[in-house]
Amino acid sequence: MTTNNPDLPGYFLQFASDNSAGICPEALEAFNHANGGFAASYGNDEATFEVCETLRRLFEADAEIFFVFNGTAANSIALASLCQSYQAVICSDIAHVETDECGAPEFFSNGSKLLSSPSRHGKLTSSGVLEVITRRTDVHYPRPKVVTLTQSTELGTLYQKGEISGISRVAKEHGLKVHMDGARFANAVAALNVTPAEITWQSGVDVLCFGGTKMGLPIGEAIVFFDRRLGEEFAYRCKQAGQLASKMRFLSAPWLSMIREGAWIRHASHANAMAKRLAEKIAGIAGAELLLPTEANGVFVNLPEYAREKLKAKGWAFYTFIGGGARFMCSWATHDAAIEHLAHDIEQAIASANCEANRL
Ligand SMILES: *Cc1c(COP(=O)(O)O)cnc(C)c1O
């Protein structure tokens, strides 16, 4: 196992994203196993068939399932399949589809507009969604056709089951479909202690983009259509978008070991627990302010500019363009010792900032 090796340079310092971690051992083993010889291409292989069956059992649904290379593609082509070019997608104002996909949802849908609604702690509200739906009905304004929710959210928070079904109810009453960006779906299931079915189709979600990359796979996301009819011609869309892998088994097989052995929940729980521990430590540091509840695997904290610079100079990697503070993401590979070390350095960085200020 090479990726969880604390002796690697920079191993401890990496909190920029959960996608900076490597491949988890279960997925790597399945990946290598899939390399055992020849197999039919384009998804007509046994591993892909088995993974789809396993995911259907996991979701307790006769779903139509596709595998694509990344989350931007998954979201974009899934959304495109749900609306016409003159229709619109309602998303939160900090949704990945809105802020981090370079217009791909609009591109793949031939122009469907994203209509953003103010979020609270990264979440849409049913009243906010209703406001967008009923804002205009004239021909000059795009017609809302889909609502997209991110679970867990871009700000490390969670939609409770009732929040999802509440938004879905409003959507369904007005003829809209519900899409879920589940780049961190595993973290949500692990944290909420619910079945995958409960927070998806049983709460009104029509399509889920289930993230594999951030939970420890080498690459790839699964698109799960709970209503098979919605996925009817989706294979053509995947191919046209350059998202049909010819050696599909390498995208699909790693899912099998992750799901069957429960590794996906185990790893996601670990990531969540590491974030919780970091948040608890930060809560005790004067001058560091937690910006959001830590419900999944991300910690958002307000740090003085000087302290942020100091941490960066020491080599700590984290983003500052999401959520208005410093974002520290934990993953399956985050080490306990790294949390201790990081909390210690945050405290020191703030203390040195205070010394500096006193001198001025
Ligand atoms: C990471 C992420 C994605 C997927 O991003 P890609 O880099 O395209 O794989 C989608 N949505 C959210 C909320 C994410 O955090």
CSV table of C-alpha atoms and ligand atoms in Angstrom, one decimal:
chain,number,residue,atom,x,y,z
A,1,MET,CA,0.0,0.0,0.0
A,2,THR,CA,1.8,3.1,-1.2
A,3,THR,CA,-0.8,5.9,-0.9
A,4,ASN,CA,-1.3,5.7,2.8
A,5,ASN,CA,2.4,5.9,3.6
A,6,PRO,CA,3.2,8.7,6.1
A,7,ASP,CA,6.8,8.6,5.0
A,8,LEU,CA,5.9,10.0,1.6
A,9,PRO,CA,6.9,13.7,1.1
A,10,GLY,CA,4.0,16.0,1.8
A,11,TYR,CA,1.9,13.2,3.0
A,12,PHE,CA,0.8,15.0,6.2
A,13,LEU,CA,0.3,18.4,4.6
A,14,GLN,CA,-2.3,17.7,2.1
A,15,PHE,CA,-5.8,19.1,3.0
A,16,ALA,CA,-6.6,20.8,-0.2
A,17,SER,CA,-9.2,18.3,-1.4
A,18,ASP,CA,-10.3,14.7,-0.8
A,19,ASN,CA,-9.1,14.1,-4.3
A,20,SER,CA,-5.5,14.7,-3.4
A,21,ALA,CA,-5.5,11.3,-1.7
A,22,GLY,CA,-4.5,8.2,-3.7
A,23,ILE,CA,-6.4,5.0,-4.4
A,24,CYS,CA,-7.7,3.1,-1.4
A,25,PRO,CA,-6.4,-0.5,-1.0
A,26,GLU,CA,-9.7,-2.2,-1.8
A,27,ALA,CA,-10.1,-0.2,-5.0
A,28,LEU,CA,-6.5,-0.7,-6.0
A,29,GLU,CA,-6.8,-4.5,-5.5
A,30,ALA,CA,-10.0,-4.6,-7.6
A,31,PHE,CA,-8.3,-2.5,-10.3
A,32,ASN,CA,-5.4,-4.9,-10.4
A,33,HIS,CA,-7.6,-7.9,-10.4
A,34,ALA,CA,-9.6,-6.4,-13.4
A,35,ASN,CA,-6.3,-6.4,-15.2
A,36,GLY,CA,-6.2,-10.2,-15.2
A,37,GLY,CA,-6.6,-10.8,-19.0
A,38,PHE,CA,-8.9,-9.9,-21.8
A,39,ALA,CA,-12.5,-8.7,-21.3
A,40,ALA,CA,-15.2,-7.3,-23.5
A,41,SER,CA,-15.0,-3.6,-24.1
A,42,TYR,CA,-17.4,-0.6,-23.7
A,43,GLY,CA,-19.1,-2.0,-20.6
A,44,ASN,CA,-20.0,-5.4,-22.0
A,45,ASP,CA,-17.8,-7.2,-19.5
A,46,GLU,CA,-18.6,-9.2,-16.5
A,47,ALA,CA,-17.2,-6.8,-13.9
A,48,THR,CA,-19.4,-4.0,-15.1
A,49,PHE,CA,-22.5,-6.2,-15.1
A,50,GLU,CA,-21.8,-7.3,-11.6
A,51,VAL,CA,-21.2,-3.8,-10.3
A,52,CYS,CA,-24.4,-2.6,-11.7
A,53,GLU,CA,-26.2,-5.5,-10.0
A,54,THR,CA,-24.5,-4.7,-6.8
A,55,LEU,CA,-25.4,-1.0,-7.0
A,56,ARG,CA,-29.0,-1.9,-7.7
A,57,ARG,CA,-29.1,-4.0,-4.6
A,58,LEU,CA,-27.4,-1.3,-2.6
A,59,PHE,CA,-30.0,1.2,-3.7
A,60,GLU,CA,-32.9,-1.3,-3.5
A,61,ALA,CA,-33.9,-0.1,-6.9
A,62,ASP,CA,-34.0,-1.3,-10.5
A,63,ALA,CA,-31.9,1.5,-11.6
A,64,GLU,CA,-30.2,2.2,-14.9
A,65,ILE,CA,-26.5,2.9,-14.2
A,66,PHE,CA,-23.6,4.4,-16.2
A,67,PHE,CA,-19.9,5.1,-15.4
A,68,VAL,CA,-18.1,8.3,-16.6
A,69,PHE,CA,-14.7,9.7,-16.0
A,70,ASN,CA,-15.4,12.6,-13.6
A,71,GLY,CA,-17.9,14.6,-11.7
A,72,THR,CA,-18.2,17.5,-14.1
A,73,ALA,CA,-19.1,15.2,-16.9
A,74,ALA,CA,-21.5,13.2,-14.7
A,75,ASN,CA,-23.4,16.3,-13.6
A,76,SER,CA,-23.4,18.0,-16.9
A,77,ILE,CA,-24.7,15.1,-19.1
A,78,ALA,CA,-27.1,13.9,-16.4
A,79,LEU,CA,-28.6,17.4,-16.2
A,80,ALA,CA,-28.6,17.8,-20.0
A,81,SER,CA,-30.6,14.6,-20.2
A,82,LEU,CA,-33.3,16.0,-17.9
A,83,CYS,CA,-34.1,19.2,-19.7
A,84,GLN,CA,-34.5,20.9,-23.1
A,85,SER,CA,-32.2,23.8,-24.0
A,86,TYR,CA,-34.8,26.4,-23.2
A,87,GLN,CA,-35.4,25.0,-19.8
A,88,ALA,CA,-33.5,25.8,-16.6
A,89,VAL,CA,-31.8,24.1,-13.7
A,90,ILE,CA,-32.2,25.4,-10.2
A,91,CYS,CA,-29.1,25.1,-8.1
A,92,SER,CA,-27.6,26.8,-5.0
A,93,ASP,CA,-25.5,29.9,-5.4
A,94,ILE,CA,-22.4,27.9,-4.3
A,95,ALA,CA,-23.1,24.7,-6.2
A,96,HIS,CA,-20.2,23.1,-8.0
A,97,VAL,CA,-22.3,23.1,-11.2
A,98,GLU,CA,-22.5,26.9,-10.9
A,99,THR,CA,-19.1,27.8,-9.7
A,100,ASP,CA,-16.6,25.0,-10.6
A,101,GLU,CA,-17.7,23.4,-13.9
A,102,CYS,CA,-16.7,26.1,-16.4
A,103,GLY,CA,-20.1,26.2,-17.9
A,104,ALA,CA,-20.2,22.5,-18.7
A,105,PRO,CA,-23.8,22.0,-17.7
A,106,GLU,CA,-24.9,24.8,-20.0
A,107,PHE,CA,-22.6,23.5,-22.8
A,108,PHE,CA,-23.8,19.9,-22.7
A,109,SER,CA,-27.4,21.0,-22.5
A,110,ASN,CA,-27.0,23.4,-25.4
A,111,GLY,CA,-27.8,26.3,-23.3
A,112,SER,CA,-30.1,25.4,-20.4
A,113,LYS,CA,-29.6,28.2,-17.9
A,114,LEU,CA,-28.6,27.6,-14.3
A,115,LEU,CA,-30.8,29.7,-12.0
A,116,SER,CA,-29.2,30.0,-8.6
A,117,SER,CA,-30.9,30.4,-5.3
A,118,PRO,CA,-29.4,31.7,-2.1
A,119,SER,CA,-28.1,28.9,0.1
A,120,ARG,CA,-27.9,28.6,3.8
A,121,HIS,CA,-24.9,26.6,4.9
A,122,GLY,CA,-24.6,25.4,1.4
A,123,LYS,CA,-28.2,24.2,1.1
A,124,LEU,CA,-31.1,25.1,-1.0
A,125,THR,CA,-34.4,25.6,0.9
A,126,SER,CA,-37.8,24.6,-0.4
A,127,SER,CA,-39.0,28.2,-0.2
A,128,GLY,CA,-36.0,29.4,-2.2
A,129,VAL,CA,-36.7,26.7,-4.8
A,130,LEU,CA,-40.4,27.7,-4.9
A,131,GLU,CA,-39.4,31.4,-5.4
A,132,VAL,CA,-37.3,30.5,-8.5
A,133,ILE,CA,-40.0,28.2,-9.9
A,134,THR,CA,-42.8,30.8,-9.6
A,135,ARG,CA,-40.6,33.9,-10.4
A,136,ARG,CA,-41.8,34.1,-14.0
A,137,THR,CA,-44.0,32.1,-16.3
A,138,ASP,CA,-43.7,34.2,-19.4
A,139,VAL,CA,-41.9,33.1,-22.6
A,140,HIS,CA,-39.0,35.4,-22.0
A,141,TYR,CA,-37.6,33.6,-19.0
A,142,PRO,CA,-36.2,30.0,-19.1
A,143,ARG,CA,-38.5,27.4,-17.7
A,144,PRO,CA,-37.3,25.6,-14.5
A,145,LYS,CA,-37.2,21.9,-15.2
A,146,VAL,CA,-34.7,20.4,-12.7
A,147,VAL,CA,-33.5,21.1,-9.2
A,148,THR,CA,-30.0,20.0,-8.3
A,149,LEU,CA,-28.9,19.4,-4.7
A,150,THR,CA,-25.4,18.6,-3.6
A,151,GLN,CA,-25.0,15.9,-0.9
A,152,SER,CA,-22.9,16.3,1.1
A,153,THR,CA,-22.7,20.0,0.2
A,154,GLU,CA,-19.8,22.1,-1.0
A,155,LEU,CA,-19.6,23.5,2.5
A,156,GLY,CA,-19.3,20.2,4.3
A,157,THR,CA,-22.9,20.2,5.5
A,158,LEU,CA,-25.7,17.7,5.0
A,159,TYR,CA,-29.3,17.7,3.8
A,160,GLN,CA,-31.4,15.8,6.2
A,161,LYS,CA,-33.8,13.3,4.7
A,162,GLY,CA,-36.8,15.6,5.3
A,163,GLU,CA,-35.1,18.6,3.7
A,164,ILE,CA,-34.5,16.5,0.5
A,165,SER,CA,-38.1,15.3,0.4
A,166,GLY,CA,-39.4,18.8,1.2
A,167,ILE,CA,-37.5,20.2,-1.8
A,168,SER,CA,-38.5,17.2,-4.0
A,169,ARG,CA,-42.2,17.8,-3.1
A,170,VAL,CA,-42.1,21.4,-4.3
A,171,ALA,CA,-40.2,20.3,-7.4
A,172,LYS,CA,-42.7,17.5,-8.2
A,173,GLU,CA,-45.7,19.7,-7.7
A,174,HIS,CA,-44.4,21.9,-10.4
A,175,GLY,CA,-43.2,19.2,-12.8
A,176,LEU,CA,-39.5,19.4,-12.1
A,177,LYS,CA,-37.0,16.6,-11.8
A,178,VAL,CA,-34.6,16.2,-8.9
A,179,HIS,CA,-30.8,15.6,-9.5
A,180,MET,CA,-28.3,15.0,-6.8
A,181,ASP,CA,-24.6,15.8,-7.1
A,182,GLY,CA,-23.2,13.1,-4.9
A,183,ALA,CA,-19.5,13.8,-5.4
A,184,ARG,CA,-19.4,13.2,-1.6
A,185,PHE,CA,-22.5,11.0,-1.3
A,186,ALA,CA,-20.5,8.4,0.7
A,187,ASN,CA,-19.7,10.9,3.4
A,188,ALA,CA,-23.4,11.8,3.6
A,189,VAL,CA,-24.6,8.2,4.0
A,190,ALA,CA,-21.9,7.5,6.5
A,191,ALA,CA,-22.7,10.6,8.6
A,192,LEU,CA,-26.5,10.4,8.4
A,193,ASN,CA,-26.7,6.7,9.2
A,194,VAL,CA,-29.4,6.2,6.6
A,195,THR,CA,-29.8,3.8,3.7
A,196,PRO,CA,-28.7,5.1,0.3
A,197,ALA,CA,-32.3,4.5,-0.8
A,198,GLU,CA,-33.8,6.7,1.9
A,199,ILE,CA,-31.9,9.9,0.9
A,200,THR,CA,-32.3,9.3,-2.8
A,201,TRP,CA,-35.3,7.9,-4.6
A,202,GLN,CA,-37.3,7.4,-1.5
A,203,SER,CA,-36.9,11.2,-0.9
A,204,GLY,CA,-37.8,12.0,-4.5
A,205,VAL,CA,-34.4,12.1,-6.2
A,206,ASP,CA,-34.6,11.0,-9.8
A,207,VAL,CA,-30.9,10.9,-10.7
A,208,LEU,CA,-27.8,10.6,-8.6
A,209,CYS,CA,-24.2,11.3,-9.6
A,210,PHE,CA,-22.5,9.1,-7.2
A,211,GLY,CA,-18.9,10.1,-6.7
A,212,GLY,CA,-16.2,7.5,-6.8
A,213,THR,CA,-13.1,9.6,-7.0
A,214,LYS,CA,-13.3,11.3,-3.7
A,215,MET,CA,-14.2,8.2,-1.8
A,216,GLY,CA,-11.0,6.4,-2.9
A,217,LEU,CA,-11.4,5.1,-6.4
A,218,PRO,CA,-8.8,5.8,-9.0
A,219,ILE,CA,-11.2,7.6,-11.3
A,220,GLY,CA,-14.8,7.7,-12.2
A,221,GLU,CA,-18.4,8.4,-11.0
A,222,ALA,CA,-21.6,6.4,-11.4
A,223,ILE,CA,-24.7,7.9,-12.7
A,224,VAL,CA,-27.8,6.3,-11.2
A,225,PHE,CA,-31.2,6.8,-12.9
A,226,PHE,CA,-33.8,5.5,-10.4
A,227,ASP,CA,-36.4,5.9,-13.1
A,228,ARG,CA,-35.1,3.7,-16.0
A,229,ARG,CA,-37.1,5.7,-18.6
A,230,LEU,CA,-35.0,8.8,-17.8
A,231,GLY,CA,-31.8,6.8,-18.7
A,232,GLU,CA,-33.2,5.3,-21.9
A,233,GLU,CA,-30.9,6.9,-24.5
A,234,PHE,CA,-28.3,8.0,-22.1
A,235,ALA,CA,-25.7,5.7,-23.5
A,236,TYR,CA,-25.6,7.7,-26.7
A,237,ARG,CA,-25.1,10.9,-24.7
A,238,CYS,CA,-22.2,9.4,-22.8
A,239,LYS,CA,-20.5,8.3,-26.1
A,240,GLN,CA,-21.1,11.7,-27.7
A,241,ALA,CA,-19.6,13.5,-24.7
A,242,GLY,CA,-16.5,11.4,-24.9
A,243,GLN,CA,-17.5,9.6,-21.7
A,244,LEU,CA,-17.8,6.0,-22.8
A,245,ALA,CA,-14.7,4.2,-21.6
A,246,SER,CA,-13.6,1.4,-23.9
A,247,LYS,CA,-11.8,-0.4,-21.1
A,248,MET,CA,-14.8,0.1,-18.9
A,249,ARG,CA,-13.8,-2.6,-16.4
A,250,PHE,CA,-11.2,-0.3,-15.0
A,251,LEU,CA,-13.8,2.3,-14.2
A,252,SER,CA,-16.3,-0.2,-12.9
A,253,ALA,CA,-14.5,-3.0,-11.1
A,254,PRO,CA,-13.1,-0.8,-8.3
A,255,TRP,CA,-16.7,-0.1,-7.2
A,256,LEU,CA,-17.4,-3.7,-6.6
A,257,SER,CA,-14.9,-4.2,-3.7
A,258,MET,CA,-15.8,-0.8,-2.3
A,259,ILE,CA,-19.5,-1.6,-2.0
A,260,ARG,CA,-19.4,-5.3,-1.3
A,261,GLU,CA,-17.0,-5.1,1.6
A,262,GLY,CA,-18.5,-1.9,3.0
A,263,ALA,CA,-15.2,-0.1,2.4
A,264,TRP,CA,-17.0,2.9,1.0
A,265,ILE,CA,-18.8,3.5,4.3
A,266,ARG,CA,-15.7,2.6,6.4
A,267,HIS,CA,-13.5,5.1,4.5
A,268,ALA,CA,-16.1,7.8,4.4
A,269,SER,CA,-16.7,7.4,8.2
A,270,HIS,CA,-13.0,7.7,8.8
A,271,ALA,CA,-12.8,10.9,6.7
A,272,ASN,CA,-15.8,12.4,8.6
A,273,ALA,CA,-14.3,11.4,11.9
A,274,MET,CA,-11.0,13.1,11.0
A,275,ALA,CA,-12.8,16.3,10.1
A,276,LYS,CA,-14.8,16.2,13.3
A,277,ARG,CA,-11.6,15.8,15.3
A,278,LEU,CA,-10.0,18.7,13.5
A,279,ALA,CA,-13.0,20.9,14.1
A,280,GLU,CA,-13.0,20.1,17.8
A,281,LYS,CA,-9.4,21.0,18.1
A,282,ILE,CA,-9.9,24.3,16.1
A,283,ALA,CA,-12.9,25.2,18.3
A,284,GLY,CA,-10.4,25.3,21.2
A,285,ILE,CA,-8.0,27.7,19.5
A,286,ALA,CA,-8.5,31.4,20.2
A,287,GLY,CA,-8.4,33.4,17.0
A,288,ALA,CA,-9.7,30.6,14.8
A,289,GLU,CA,-13.3,30.6,14.1
A,290,LEU,CA,-15.3,27.7,12.7
A,291,LEU,CA,-17.5,29.1,9.9
A,292,LEU,CA,-19.8,26.1,9.5
A,293,PRO,CA,-21.0,23.0,11.3
A,294,THR,CA,-18.7,20.1,10.5
A,295,GLU,CA,-21.2,17.5,9.4
A,296,ALA,CA,-19.1,15.6,6.8
A,297,ASN,CA,-15.5,15.6,5.8
A,298,GLY,CA,-14.7,19.3,5.4
A,299,VAL,CA,-13.7,21.9,8.0
A,300,PHE,CA,-14.2,25.6,7.2
A,301,VAL,CA,-12.4,28.1,9.4
A,302,ASN,CA,-11.7,31.7,9.5
A,303,LEU,CA,-8.0,32.4,10.1
A,304,PRO,CA,-6.2,35.7,10.2
A,305,GLU,CA,-4.5,36.4,6.9
A,306,TYR,CA,-1.1,36.2,8.5
A,307,ALA,CA,-1.8,32.8,9.9
A,308,ARG,CA,-2.9,31.5,6.6
A,309,GLU,CA,0.3,32.7,5.0
A,310,LYS,CA,2.3,31.1,7.7
A,311,LEU,CA,0.6,27.7,7.3
A,312,LYS,CA,1.1,27.9,3.5
A,313,ALA,CA,4.7,28.7,4.0
A,314,LYS,CA,5.1,25.6,6.2
A,315,GLY,CA,3.7,23.6,3.3
A,316,TRP,CA,0.1,23.0,4.4
A,317,ALA,CA,-2.1,22.7,1.4
A,318,PHE,CA,-5.7,24.0,1.7
A,319,TYR,CA,-8.1,26.1,-0.4
A,320,THR,CA,-9.3,29.6,0.5
A,321,PHE,CA,-11.7,30.2,-2.4
A,322,ILE,CA,-14.5,28.1,-1.1
A,323,GLY,CA,-16.8,29.1,1.7
A,324,GLY,CA,-15.0,32.3,2.6
A,325,GLY,CA,-12.3,30.9,4.8
A,326,ALA,CA,-9.7,28.2,4.8
A,327,ARG,CA,-11.1,24.8,3.8
A,328,PHE,CA,-9.5,21.6,5.1
A,329,MET,CA,-10.7,18.4,3.5
A,330,CYS,CA,-10.2,15.0,5.0
A,331,SER,CA,-10.2,11.7,3.1
A,332,TRP,CA,-9.9,8.0,3.6
A,333,ALA,CA,-6.1,8.5,3.8
A,334,THR,CA,-6.1,11.3,6.4
A,335,HIS,CA,-3.9,10.3,9.3
A,336,ASP,CA,-4.7,11.0,12.9
A,337,ALA,CA,-1.2,12.4,13.4
A,338,ALA,CA,-1.8,14.8,10.6
A,339,ILE,CA,-4.8,16.3,12.4
A,340,GLU,CA,-2.7,16.7,15.6
A,341,HIS,CA,0.1,18.3,13.6
A,342,LEU,CA,-2.2,20.6,11.7
A,343,ALA,CA,-4.1,21.8,14.8
A,344,HIS,CA,-0.8,22.5,16.5
A,345,ASP,CA,0.5,24.5,13.5
A,346,ILE,CA,-2.7,26.5,13.3
A,347,GLU,CA,-2.4,27.4,16.9
A,348,GLN,CA,1.2,28.4,16.4
A,349,ALA,CA,0.5,30.4,13.3
A,350,ILE,CA,-2.1,32.4,15.1
A,351,ALA,CA,0.1,33.0,18.1
A,352,SER,CA,2.9,34.2,15.9
A,353,ALA,CA,0.4,36.5,14.2
A,354,ASN,CA,-0.5,37.9,17.6
A,355,CYS,CA,3.1,38.5,18.5
A,356,GLU,CA,3.6,40.3,15.2
A,357,ALA,CA,0.6,42.5,15.8
A,358,ASN,CA,1.8,43.4,19.3
A,359,ARG,CA,5.1,44.5,17.9
A,360,LEU,CA,3.5,46.9,15.5
B,1,LIG,C1,-15.3,17.3,-6.7
B,1,LIG,C2,-16.7,17.6,-7.0
B,1,LIG,C3,-17.3,17.3,-8.2
B,1,LIG,C4,-16.6,16.6,-9.3
B,1,LIG,O1,-15.5,17.3,-9.9
B,1,LIG,P1,-14.6,16.7,-11.0
B,1,LIG,O2,-13.3,17.4,-10.7
B,1,LIG,O3,-15.1,17.1,-12.3
B,1,LIG,O4,-14.5,15.2,-10.8
B,1,LIG,C5,-18.7,17.6,-8.4
B,1,LIG,N1,-19.4,18.2,-7.4
B,1,LIG,C6,-18.8,18.5,-6.2
B,1,LIG,C7,-19.7,19.1,-5.2
B,1,LIG,C8,-17.5,18.3,-6.0
B,1,LIG,O5,-17.0,18.6,-4.8
